[in-house]
Amino acid sequence: MSRVPTYNLYMGCSVPANYPNYETSMLKVAEALGMELEYMEGVACCGSPNLRAIDYFGWLVVNARTLAIAEQNGHDIVTPCNGCFGSLKDVHHFLKHNIEHREKVNKELKKMNLEFKGTITPRHFIEALYTDIGIEEIKKKVTNPLDGVGIAIHYGCHLLRPADVTEMKPDVFDHLVEATGAKVIEYPLWKQCCGATVLPVNEPLAIRLARDKIKSMKESGAEYTTVCCPACGNQLDLQQLGLKESYGEVYNLPVLLYPQILALAMGMSEEDVGLEMNRVSADSILEHLSG
Amino acid sequence: MAETEQPAGPPETLVDPIDMSSLDRNFRDEIKSMPNGDELSACFACTTCTAACPIANQWNYKPHQLIRMIILGMRDEVLSSKEIWECLTCFQCQERCPQKVRVTDIFFDTKNLAAEEGKIPENIIGLGRALLEDGQLYTVTADWEREDMDLEPEVPGLSTDAIKEILKDTRTGRIAGGDE
């Protein structure tokens, strides 16, 4: 690849507010691998599946607007959040295939001097990493590979499904984790939802889903887990601390945002990846780095 | 399918009859005209969606029953159900439907109809209100934490006005706006 790939970086609101460690490690990894991420200007929050639930048309317009802004410079969007990815990708897919709604949405966008044409693609950061940089290039930059420590992966629902919309294959994350020298731990509940979406209407159910997931990982021999979404991260990491009270169970399963693992394996420091911000202490990962 | 405890002896009725006078025969067409609802009638009640759903055993109405209820016209029961709001939107049901019924997408449609009638859980209205008033769902509270990690204190490029401006004129503004 001769040209440096350039992307419109869409952060959403959750990663910047709750996971600056995800944001900073993503930016550092991207820079080291020659991906140019440029923050988008003047873009709105995606609204999340909750907006889609109560106001489908408003959700279409908000996300079509973000896509139309990216079309102005022609670069694909990348985002580190499964929720934002799910919204942008679904709206993109829907408006590409539904002319009637596209015309209605474009009537609204015209008031902002914008038009949705569908000329760029919204993508998740880890998919861009996998497809545009590639596992071989990533491996060349791994100077301190992990020692084969077992990591369970939580893809997150909106990264994978519905597959005709997301166009994601459920092995991308596996290859990315293996590239760091870690061993991917298979576990029975790997497809199960983290529970984040049901949190506003049934908190005990949301916590139960997270707990079952963590339990399944731990019982399958995982020493760590990794996610690529702030909402999933919240469910597995922050909520894990509450399981002592609600279930009388302590799992002590550290949750890493994927770019943190990659950055450490590429020789960056624990300060570079904001390791102290991880709720369940993940410091022990440093002992698994070689070199 | 239902694995609830069976009372001893034969049940009073083999099938609980539906009150046909309360059916809304147009409900199926209403859903079919909504985004991704067009494959609704292809459902042959195989229950694969229910088998795929991680929380169906917590529900009175299972996913395949909700789809059947839509086709039959049980509009009030569907739009008043807690189930549509508890849907995880994990898309496991939709992904496995052999008839390509977009089950999860259809549940989104039912929520939009319920919202139009004001049948929305209070916390979900609260999220709509947050979008209208703050223009975002999560706000940076610890800017020093961002600065510690070499990031700008505020989120670069985020416009809170854009979403407020759009949503005040759509359903969100009607159901969560403070004008009344």
GROMACS .gro file of C-alpha atoms in nm:
model
  471
    1MET     CA    1   0.000   0.000   0.000
    2SER     CA    2   0.165   0.322  -0.113
    3ARG     CA    3  -0.090   0.574   0.007
    4VAL     CA    4  -0.154   0.628   0.378
    5PRO     CA    5  -0.516   0.527   0.440
    6THR     CA    6  -0.714   0.820   0.579
    7TYR     CA    7  -1.040   0.791   0.770
    8ASN     CA    8  -1.311   1.006   0.917
    9LEU     CA    9  -1.296   0.925   1.287
   10TYR     CA   10  -1.641   0.917   1.446
   11MET     CA   11  -1.608   0.889   1.823
   12GLY     CA   12  -1.969   0.904   1.936
   13CYS     CA   13  -2.022   1.012   2.297
   14SER     CA   14  -1.959   0.703   2.510
   15VAL     CA   15  -1.592   0.634   2.435
   16PRO     CA   16  -1.478   0.995   2.491
   17ALA     CA   17  -1.684   1.029   2.809
   18ASN     CA   18  -1.620   0.691   2.969
   19TYR     CA   19  -1.324   0.527   2.798
   20PRO     CA   20  -1.045   0.776   2.718
   21ASN     CA   21  -0.810   0.478   2.761
   22TYR     CA   22  -0.978   0.320   2.456
   23GLU     CA   23  -0.956   0.645   2.259
   24THR     CA   24  -0.590   0.712   2.335
   25SER     CA   25  -0.472   0.355   2.273
   26MET     CA   26  -0.664   0.343   1.943
   27LEU     CA   27  -0.505   0.671   1.826
   28LYS     CA   28  -0.155   0.552   1.920
   29VAL     CA   29  -0.192   0.213   1.755
   30ALA     CA   30  -0.335   0.373   1.439
   31GLU     CA   31  -0.048   0.620   1.419
   32ALA     CA   32   0.213   0.349   1.462
   33LEU     CA   33   0.050   0.140   1.189
   34GLY     CA   34   0.018   0.430   0.944
   35MET     CA   35  -0.358   0.486   0.960
   36GLU     CA   36  -0.455   0.849   0.951
   37LEU     CA   37  -0.760   0.908   1.173
   38GLU     CA   38  -0.910   1.257   1.150
   39TYR     CA   39  -1.178   1.355   1.402
   40MET     CA   40  -1.500   1.445   1.221
   41GLU     CA   41  -1.624   1.801   1.275
   42GLY     CA   42  -1.975   1.897   1.379
   43VAL     CA   43  -2.117   1.545   1.403
   44ALA     CA   44  -2.396   1.437   1.638
   45CYS     CA   45  -2.437   1.146   1.880
   46CYS     CA   46  -2.582   0.840   1.698
   47GLY     CA   47  -2.875   0.820   1.940
   48SER     CA   48  -2.820   0.447   2.010
   49PRO     CA   49  -3.078   0.168   1.960
   50ASN     CA   50  -3.299   0.356   2.207
   51LEU     CA   51  -3.351   0.638   1.960
   52ARG     CA   52  -3.421   0.384   1.688
   53ALA     CA   53  -3.686   0.232   1.918
   54ILE     CA   54  -3.882   0.551   1.978
   55ASP     CA   55  -3.810   0.766   1.673
   56TYR     CA   56  -3.705   0.573   1.362
   57PHE     CA   57  -3.719   0.875   1.133
   58GLY     CA   58  -3.522   1.100   1.370
   59TRP     CA   59  -3.262   0.824   1.401
   60LEU     CA   60  -3.238   0.798   1.020
   61VAL     CA   61  -3.187   1.173   0.978
   62VAL     CA   62  -2.927   1.207   1.255
   63ASN     CA   63  -2.713   0.923   1.121
   64ALA     CA   64  -2.764   1.007   0.753
   65ARG     CA   65  -2.635   1.353   0.837
   66THR     CA   66  -2.312   1.204   0.979
   67LEU     CA   67  -2.271   0.986   0.670
   68ALA     CA   68  -2.336   1.285   0.440
   69ILE     CA   69  -2.071   1.492   0.621
   70ALA     CA   70  -1.816   1.214   0.563
   71GLU     CA   71  -1.912   1.198   0.195
   72GLN     CA   72  -1.787   1.554   0.154
   73ASN     CA   73  -1.422   1.445   0.181
   74GLY     CA   74  -1.487   1.094   0.052
   75HIS     CA   75  -1.310   0.901   0.328
   76ASP     CA   76  -1.473   0.605   0.502
   77ILE     CA   77  -1.587   0.651   0.861
   78VAL     CA   78  -1.427   0.445   1.135
   79THR     CA   79  -1.565   0.424   1.488
   80PRO     CA   80  -1.449   0.241   1.802
   81CYS     CA   81  -1.807   0.183   1.927
   82ASN     CA   82  -2.034  -0.108   1.829
   83GLY     CA   83  -2.341   0.103   1.904
   84CYS     CA   84  -2.232   0.383   1.671
   85PHE     CA   85  -2.121   0.127   1.413
   86GLY     CA   86  -2.457  -0.051   1.431
   87SER     CA   87  -2.652   0.273   1.388
   88LEU     CA   88  -2.441   0.415   1.106
   89LYS     CA   89  -2.415   0.086   0.921
   90ASP     CA   90  -2.785   0.007   0.951
   91VAL     CA   91  -2.891   0.353   0.832
   92HIS     CA   92  -2.640   0.335   0.546
   93HIS     CA   93  -2.771  -0.006   0.440
   94PHE     CA   94  -3.136   0.092   0.477
   95LEU     CA   95  -3.109   0.416   0.279
   96LYS     CA   96  -2.902   0.250   0.005
   97HIS     CA   97  -3.184   0.001  -0.048
   98ASN     CA   98  -3.489   0.217   0.020
   99ILE     CA   99  -3.534   0.504  -0.225
  100GLU     CA  100  -3.857   0.630  -0.074
  101HIS     CA  101  -3.704   0.682   0.271
  102ARG     CA  102  -3.383   0.819   0.119
  103GLU     CA  103  -3.581   1.094  -0.054
  104LYS     CA  104  -3.765   1.179   0.268
  105VAL     CA  105  -3.439   1.192   0.464
  106ASN     CA  106  -3.265   1.396   0.196
  107LYS     CA  107  -3.544   1.652   0.210
  108GLU     CA  108  -3.447   1.709   0.573
  109LEU     CA  109  -3.074   1.707   0.499
  110LYS     CA  110  -3.119   1.964   0.223
  111LYS     CA  111  -3.212   2.220   0.489
  112MET     CA  112  -2.856   2.168   0.620
  113ASN     CA  113  -2.706   2.179   0.269
  114LEU     CA  114  -2.629   1.809   0.285
  115GLU     CA  115  -2.728   1.505   0.083
  116PHE     CA  116  -2.695   1.133   0.153
  117LYS     CA  117  -2.561   0.955  -0.155
  118GLY     CA  118  -2.414   0.641   0.000
  119THR     CA  119  -2.066   0.694  -0.142
  120ILE     CA  120  -1.862   0.614   0.170
  121THR     CA  121  -1.879   0.316   0.406
  122PRO     CA  122  -1.909   0.330   0.785
  123ARG     CA  123  -1.672   0.080   0.942
  124HIS     CA  124  -1.562  -0.041   1.283
  125PHE     CA  125  -1.205   0.046   1.375
  126ILE     CA  126  -1.103  -0.318   1.423
  127GLU     CA  127  -1.236  -0.417   1.080
  128ALA     CA  128  -1.035  -0.137   0.915
  129LEU     CA  129  -0.730  -0.252   1.110
  130TYR     CA  130  -0.782  -0.608   0.991
  131THR     CA  131  -0.869  -0.535   0.628
  132ASP     CA  132  -0.660  -0.230   0.541
  133ILE     CA  133  -0.345  -0.291   0.749
  134GLY     CA  134  -0.365  -0.668   0.771
  135ILE     CA  135  -0.243  -0.931   1.013
  136GLU     CA  136   0.103  -0.963   0.852
  137GLU     CA  137   0.179  -0.590   0.885
  138ILE     CA  138   0.048  -0.589   1.241
  139LYS     CA  139   0.268  -0.885   1.335
  140LYS     CA  140   0.575  -0.701   1.201
  141LYS     CA  141   0.511  -0.426   1.456
  142VAL     CA  142   0.460  -0.662   1.750
  143THR     CA  143   0.789  -0.636   1.940
  144ASN     CA  144   0.672  -0.767   2.277
  145PRO     CA  145   0.432  -1.050   2.200
  146LEU     CA  146   0.214  -1.197   2.473
  147ASP     CA  147   0.323  -1.537   2.604
  148GLY     CA  148   0.018  -1.732   2.488
  149VAL     CA  149  -0.198  -1.619   2.777
  150GLY     CA  150  -0.566  -1.710   2.731
  151ILE     CA  151  -0.800  -1.430   2.625
  152ALA     CA  152  -1.174  -1.472   2.565
  153ILE     CA  153  -1.324  -1.241   2.303
  154HIS     CA  154  -1.656  -1.062   2.328
  155TYR     CA  155  -1.740  -0.937   1.978
  156GLY     CA  156  -2.061  -0.759   2.074
  157CYS     CA  157  -2.393  -0.809   1.894
  158HIS     CA  158  -2.401  -0.494   1.686
  159LEU     CA  159  -2.056  -0.559   1.543
  160LEU     CA  160  -2.171  -0.892   1.396
  161ARG     CA  161  -2.545  -0.891   1.343
  162PRO     CA  162  -2.746  -0.871   1.129
  163ALA     CA  163  -2.470  -1.004   0.903
  164ASP     CA  164  -2.631  -0.884   0.579
  165VAL     CA  165  -2.607  -0.532   0.721
  166THR     CA  166  -2.278  -0.542   0.915
  167GLU     CA  167  -2.086  -0.743   0.652
  168MET     CA  168  -1.865  -0.865   0.938
  169LYS     CA  169  -1.715  -1.211   0.961
  170PRO     CA  170  -1.698  -1.359   1.310
  171ASP     CA  171  -1.326  -1.437   1.293
  172VAL     CA  172  -1.171  -1.090   1.247
  173PHE     CA  173  -1.128  -1.030   1.618
  174ASP     CA  174  -0.980  -1.381   1.668
  175HIS     CA  175  -0.703  -1.313   1.416
  176LEU     CA  176  -0.631  -0.973   1.569
  177VAL     CA  177  -0.594  -1.120   1.918
  178GLU     CA  178  -0.376  -1.406   1.794
  179ALA     CA  179  -0.151  -1.151   1.619
  180THR     CA  180  -0.050  -1.021   1.964
  181GLY     CA  181   0.072  -1.365   2.074
  182ALA     CA  182  -0.226  -1.439   2.296
  183LYS     CA  183  -0.430  -1.759   2.280
  184VAL     CA  184  -0.799  -1.720   2.198
  185ILE     CA  185  -1.017  -1.905   2.450
  186GLU     CA  186  -1.339  -2.051   2.310
  187TYR     CA  187  -1.638  -2.047   2.545
  188PRO     CA  188  -2.000  -2.159   2.514
  189LEU     CA  189  -2.166  -1.820   2.550
  190TRP     CA  190  -1.944  -1.639   2.300
  191LYS     CA  191  -2.240  -1.511   2.096
  192GLN     CA  192  -2.445  -1.401   2.393
  193CYS     CA  193  -2.535  -1.036   2.443
  194CYS     CA  194  -2.363  -0.841   2.726
  195GLY     CA  195  -2.701  -0.707   2.837
  196ALA     CA  196  -2.626  -0.337   2.787
  197THR     CA  197  -2.938  -0.259   2.584
  198VAL     CA  198  -3.181  -0.386   2.847
  199LEU     CA  199  -3.016  -0.187   3.129
  200PRO     CA  200  -3.267   0.104   3.121
  201VAL     CA  201  -3.575  -0.123   3.150
  202ASN     CA  202  -3.457  -0.428   3.348
  203GLU     CA  203  -3.132  -0.384   3.534
  204PRO     CA  204  -3.126  -0.722   3.713
  205LEU     CA  205  -3.169  -0.898   3.377
  206ALA     CA  206  -2.887  -0.691   3.226
  207ILE     CA  207  -2.657  -0.784   3.513
  208ARG     CA  208  -2.756  -1.151   3.489
  209LEU     CA  209  -2.658  -1.157   3.120
  210ALA     CA  210  -2.320  -0.998   3.195
  211ARG     CA  211  -2.262  -1.235   3.486
  212ASP     CA  212  -2.342  -1.547   3.283
  213LYS     CA  213  -2.106  -1.430   3.013
  214ILE     CA  214  -1.818  -1.363   3.255
  215LYS     CA  215  -1.880  -1.697   3.428
  216SER     CA  216  -1.873  -1.882   3.095
  217MET     CA  217  -1.542  -1.718   3.001
  218LYS     CA  218  -1.381  -1.787   3.336
  219GLU     CA  219  -1.495  -2.150   3.348
  220SER     CA  220  -1.350  -2.203   3.001
  221GLY     CA  221  -1.007  -2.099   3.123
  222ALA     CA  222  -0.985  -1.736   3.015
  223GLU     CA  223  -0.745  -1.519   3.214
  224TYR     CA  224  -0.857  -1.199   3.040
  225THR     CA  225  -1.131  -1.084   2.811
  226THR     CA  226  -1.128  -0.823   2.539
  227VAL     CA  227  -1.399  -0.603   2.388
  228CYS     CA  228  -1.427  -0.339   2.114
  229CYS     CA  229  -1.726  -0.145   2.245
  230PRO     CA  230  -1.771   0.091   2.542
  231ALA     CA  231  -2.119  -0.040   2.628
  232CYS     CA  232  -1.999  -0.401   2.634
  233GLY     CA  233  -1.693  -0.287   2.828
  234ASN     CA  234  -1.915  -0.126   3.087
  235GLN     CA  235  -2.121  -0.441   3.128
  236LEU     CA  236  -1.829  -0.679   3.163
  237ASP     CA  237  -1.585  -0.457   3.353
  238LEU     CA  238  -1.772  -0.206   3.570
  239GLN     CA  239  -2.069  -0.436   3.639
  240GLN     CA  240  -1.830  -0.717   3.733
  241LEU     CA  241  -1.740  -0.522   4.047
  242GLY     CA  242  -2.105  -0.530   4.157
  243LEU     CA  243  -2.136  -0.909   4.125
  244LYS     CA  244  -1.982  -0.951   4.469
  245GLU     CA  245  -2.288  -0.789   4.621
  246SER     CA  246  -2.560  -0.916   4.385
  247TYR     CA  247  -2.439  -1.274   4.335
  248GLY     CA  248  -2.175  -1.318   4.603
  249GLU     CA  249  -1.930  -1.403   4.328
  250VAL     CA  250  -1.587  -1.263   4.246
  251TYR     CA  251  -1.448  -1.344   3.903
  252ASN     CA  252  -1.150  -1.111   3.885
  253LEU     CA  253  -1.147  -1.129   3.505
  254PRO     CA  254  -0.973  -0.819   3.365
  255VAL     CA  255  -1.139  -0.660   3.060
  256LEU     CA  256  -0.910  -0.498   2.802
  257LEU     CA  257  -1.008  -0.280   2.511
  258TYR     CA  258  -0.844  -0.444   2.209
  259PRO     CA  259  -0.611  -0.153   2.115
  260GLN     CA  260  -0.469  -0.167   2.468
  261ILE     CA  261  -0.350  -0.525   2.411
  262LEU     CA  262  -0.208  -0.445   2.069
  263ALA     CA  263  -0.036  -0.128   2.190
  264LEU     CA  264   0.132  -0.315   2.477
  265ALA     CA  265   0.246  -0.590   2.239
  266MET     CA  266   0.387  -0.316   2.014
  267GLY     CA  267   0.607  -0.199   2.301
  268MET     CA  268   0.400   0.089   2.435
  269SER     CA  269   0.376   0.155   2.809
  270GLU     CA  270   0.093   0.105   3.056
  271GLU     CA  271   0.063   0.484   3.077
  272ASP     CA  272   0.026   0.501   2.697
  273VAL     CA  273  -0.281   0.278   2.713
  274GLY     CA  274  -0.430   0.417   3.036
  275LEU     CA  275  -0.419   0.079   3.205
  276GLU     CA  276  -0.496   0.227   3.547
  277MET     CA  277  -0.845   0.322   3.423
  278ASN     CA  278  -0.954  -0.039   3.377
  279ARG     CA  279  -1.199  -0.113   3.660
  280VAL     CA  280  -1.098  -0.473   3.730
  281SER     CA  281  -0.722  -0.431   3.761
  282ALA     CA  282  -0.555  -0.545   3.439
  283ASP     CA  283  -0.198  -0.467   3.547
  284SER     CA  284  -0.102  -0.835   3.550
  285ILE     CA  285  -0.114  -0.835   3.167
  286LEU     CA  286   0.229  -0.666   3.180
  287GLU     CA  287   0.377  -0.988   3.321
  288HIS     CA  288   0.269  -1.173   3.009
  289LEU     CA  289   0.466  -0.950   2.771
  290SER     CA  290   0.795  -1.077   2.641
  291GLY     CA  291   1.093  -0.878   2.517
  292MET     CA  292  -4.286  -2.535   2.361
  293ALA     CA  293  -4.405  -2.376   2.684
  294GLU     CA  294  -4.227  -2.546   2.969
  295THR     CA  295  -4.423  -2.392   3.255
  296GLU     CA  296  -4.553  -2.631   3.521
  297GLN     CA  297  -4.856  -2.830   3.402
  298PRO     CA  298  -5.143  -2.881   3.646
  299ALA     CA  299  -5.247  -3.242   3.706
  300GLY     CA  300  -5.529  -3.375   3.489
  301PRO     CA  301  -5.652  -3.249   3.157
  302PRO     CA  302  -5.648  -2.870   3.101
  303GLU     CA  303  -5.981  -2.688   3.101
  304THR     CA  304  -5.933  -2.584   2.741
  305LEU     CA  305  -5.685  -2.722   2.494
  306VAL     CA  306  -5.627  -2.382   2.338
  307ASP     CA  307  -5.721  -2.051   2.499
  308PRO     CA  308  -5.950  -1.886   2.245
  309ILE     CA  309  -5.868  -1.536   2.129
  310ASP     CA  310  -6.132  -1.266   2.166
  311MET     CA  311  -6.182  -1.207   1.796
  312SER     CA  312  -6.378  -0.887   1.842
  313SER     CA  313  -6.068  -0.717   1.979
  314LEU     CA  314  -5.845  -0.807   1.685
  315ASP     CA  315  -5.714  -0.533   1.460
  316ARG     CA  316  -5.700  -0.694   1.117
  317ASN     CA  317  -5.500  -0.404   0.976
  318PHE     CA  318  -5.215  -0.445   1.222
  319ARG     CA  319  -5.021  -0.682   0.997
  320ASP     CA  320  -5.038  -0.440   0.705
  321GLU     CA  321  -4.936  -0.155   0.931
  322ILE     CA  322  -4.622  -0.347   1.032
  323LYS     CA  323  -4.556  -0.465   0.677
  324SER     CA  324  -4.551  -0.107   0.557
  325MET     CA  325  -4.288  -0.014   0.817
  326PRO     CA  326  -3.909  -0.040   0.773
  327ASN     CA  327  -3.801  -0.404   0.722
  328GLY     CA  328  -4.150  -0.537   0.794
  329ASP     CA  329  -4.230  -0.668   0.446
  330GLU     CA  330  -4.136  -1.033   0.514
  331LEU     CA  331  -4.369  -1.060   0.815
  332SER     CA  332  -4.617  -1.297   0.649
  333ALA     CA  333  -4.344  -1.543   0.557
  334CYS     CA  334  -4.336  -1.660   0.921
  335PHE     CA  335  -4.450  -2.021   0.956
  336ALA     CA  336  -4.407  -2.029   1.334
  337CYS     CA  337  -4.115  -2.272   1.341
  338THR     CA  338  -3.999  -2.114   1.672
  339THR     CA  339  -3.635  -2.092   1.565
  340CYS     CA  340  -3.637  -1.726   1.677
  341THR     CA  341  -3.750  -1.829   2.024
  342ALA     CA  342  -3.484  -2.100   2.043
  343ALA     CA  343  -3.221  -1.839   1.955
  344CYS     CA  344  -3.340  -1.575   2.201
  345PRO     CA  345  -3.125  -1.565   2.518
  346ILE     CA  346  -3.407  -1.427   2.732
  347ALA     CA  347  -3.721  -1.590   2.585
  348ASN     CA  348  -3.758  -1.805   2.896
  349GLN     CA  349  -3.812  -1.483   3.094
  350TRP     CA  350  -4.099  -1.377   2.870
  351ASN     CA  351  -4.473  -1.443   2.875
  352TYR     CA  352  -4.488  -1.380   2.502
  353LYS     CA  353  -4.203  -1.555   2.317
  354PRO     CA  354  -4.058  -1.401   1.999
  355HIS     CA  355  -4.248  -1.637   1.764
  356GLN     CA  356  -4.569  -1.566   1.956
  357LEU     CA  357  -4.521  -1.192   1.921
  358ILE     CA  358  -4.484  -1.234   1.544
  359ARG     CA  359  -4.796  -1.454   1.536
  360MET     CA  360  -4.984  -1.199   1.748
  361ILE     CA  361  -4.896  -0.926   1.497
  362ILE     CA  362  -5.025  -1.140   1.210
  363LEU     CA  363  -5.346  -1.217   1.401
  364GLY     CA  364  -5.402  -0.852   1.485
  365MET     CA  365  -5.344  -0.853   1.863
  366ARG     CA  366  -5.233  -0.492   1.846
  367ASP     CA  367  -5.304  -0.383   2.204
  368GLU     CA  368  -5.137  -0.688   2.357
  369VAL     CA  369  -4.822  -0.642   2.147
  370LEU     CA  370  -4.792  -0.266   2.189
  371SER     CA  371  -4.857  -0.286   2.565
  372SER     CA  372  -4.616  -0.573   2.624
  373LYS     CA  373  -4.302  -0.538   2.831
  374GLU     CA  374  -4.133  -0.786   2.597
  375ILE     CA  375  -4.084  -0.548   2.305
  376TRP     CA  376  -3.892  -0.310   2.534
  377GLU     CA  377  -3.684  -0.587   2.688
  378CYS     CA  378  -3.564  -0.709   2.347
  379LEU     CA  379  -3.184  -0.704   2.368
  380THR     CA  380  -3.162  -0.616   1.998
  381CYS     CA  381  -2.893  -0.886   1.976
  382PHE     CA  382  -3.040  -0.995   1.638
  383GLN     CA  383  -2.994  -1.367   1.715
  384CYS     CA  384  -3.359  -1.435   1.620
  385GLN     CA  385  -3.344  -1.242   1.296
  386GLU     CA  386  -3.011  -1.392   1.198
  387ARG     CA  387  -3.145  -1.747   1.221
  388CYS     CA  388  -3.493  -1.706   1.074
  389PRO     CA  389  -3.517  -1.954   0.786
  390GLN     CA  390  -3.789  -1.737   0.630
  391LYS     CA  391  -3.586  -1.415   0.642
  392VAL     CA  392  -3.839  -1.244   0.867
  393ARG     CA  393  -3.656  -0.947   1.017
  394VAL     CA  394  -3.776  -1.024   1.368
  395THR     CA  395  -3.560  -0.778   1.562
  396ASP     CA  396  -3.627  -0.502   1.309
  397ILE     CA  397  -4.001  -0.570   1.340
  398PHE     CA  398  -3.977  -0.536   1.719
  399PHE     CA  399  -3.821  -0.194   1.657
  400ASP     CA  400  -4.126  -0.110   1.444
  401THR     CA  401  -4.363  -0.215   1.723
  402LYS     CA  402  -4.174   0.005   1.968
  403ASN     CA  403  -4.213   0.301   1.734
  404LEU     CA  404  -4.589   0.239   1.722
  405ALA     CA  405  -4.606   0.199   2.100
  406ALA     CA  406  -4.405   0.520   2.139
  407GLU     CA  407  -4.648   0.705   1.913
  408GLU     CA  408  -4.925   0.602   2.153
  409GLY     CA  409  -4.724   0.709   2.455
  410LYS     CA  410  -4.659   0.353   2.575
  411ILE     CA  411  -4.291   0.396   2.661
  412PRO     CA  412  -4.098   0.297   2.974
  413GLU     CA  413  -4.008   0.606   3.176
  414ASN     CA  414  -3.631   0.547   3.151
  415ILE     CA  415  -3.649   0.534   2.773
  416ILE     CA  416  -3.832   0.869   2.767
  417GLY     CA  417  -3.547   0.991   2.987
  418LEU     CA  418  -3.293   0.893   2.721
  419GLY     CA  419  -3.497   1.081   2.460
  420ARG     CA  420  -3.500   1.381   2.691
  421ALA     CA  421  -3.121   1.358   2.735
  422LEU     CA  422  -3.081   1.372   2.357
  423LEU     CA  423  -3.313   1.675   2.333
  424GLU     CA  424  -3.159   1.865   2.623
  425ASP     CA  425  -2.792   1.762   2.626
  426GLY     CA  426  -2.755   1.651   2.264
  427GLN     CA  427  -2.571   1.337   2.377
  428LEU     CA  428  -2.622   1.031   2.596
  429TYR     CA  429  -2.288   1.047   2.779
  430THR     CA  430  -2.118   1.370   2.883
  431VAL     CA  431  -1.749   1.411   2.965
  432THR     CA  432  -1.728   1.473   3.339
  433ALA     CA  433  -1.360   1.407   3.403
  434ASP     CA  434  -1.178   1.622   3.147
  435TRP     CA  435  -0.858   1.597   3.354
  436GLU     CA  436  -0.865   1.223   3.287
  437ARG     CA  437  -0.872   1.291   2.912
  438GLU     CA  438  -0.586   1.541   2.941
  439ASP     CA  439  -0.383   1.288   3.137
  440MET     CA  440  -0.412   1.060   2.836
  441ASP     CA  441  -0.297   1.321   2.582
  442LEU     CA  442  -0.655   1.388   2.464
  443GLU     CA  443  -0.834   1.719   2.423
  444PRO     CA  444  -1.049   1.795   2.731
  445GLU     CA  445  -1.369   1.816   2.527
  446VAL     CA  446  -1.473   1.565   2.265
  447PRO     CA  447  -1.327   1.692   1.939
  448GLY     CA  448  -1.590   1.765   1.673
  449LEU     CA  449  -1.902   1.662   1.864
  450SER     CA  450  -2.197   1.887   1.789
  451THR     CA  451  -2.471   1.869   2.048
  452ASP     CA  452  -2.684   2.127   1.864
  453ALA     CA  453  -2.727   1.916   1.550
  454ILE     CA  454  -2.918   1.633   1.717
  455LYS     CA  455  -3.125   1.870   1.934
  456GLU     CA  456  -3.228   2.064   1.624
  457ILE     CA  457  -3.330   1.749   1.433
  458LEU     CA  458  -3.512   1.570   1.714
  459LYS     CA  459  -3.719   1.865   1.836
  460ASP     CA  460  -3.927   1.833   1.518
  461THR     CA  461  -3.955   1.453   1.511
  462ARG     CA  462  -4.132   1.210   1.744
  463THR     CA  463  -3.866   1.250   2.015
  464GLY     CA  464  -3.964   1.616   2.047
  465ARG     CA  465  -4.332   1.525   2.075
  466ILE     CA  466  -4.291   1.257   2.339
  467ALA     CA  467  -3.997   1.386   2.542
  468GLY     CA  468  -4.005   1.762   2.477
  469GLY     CA  469  -4.091   1.994   2.764
  470ASP     CA  470  -4.343   2.214   2.583
  471GLU     CA  471  -4.665   2.076   2.725
   0.00000   0.00000   0.00000
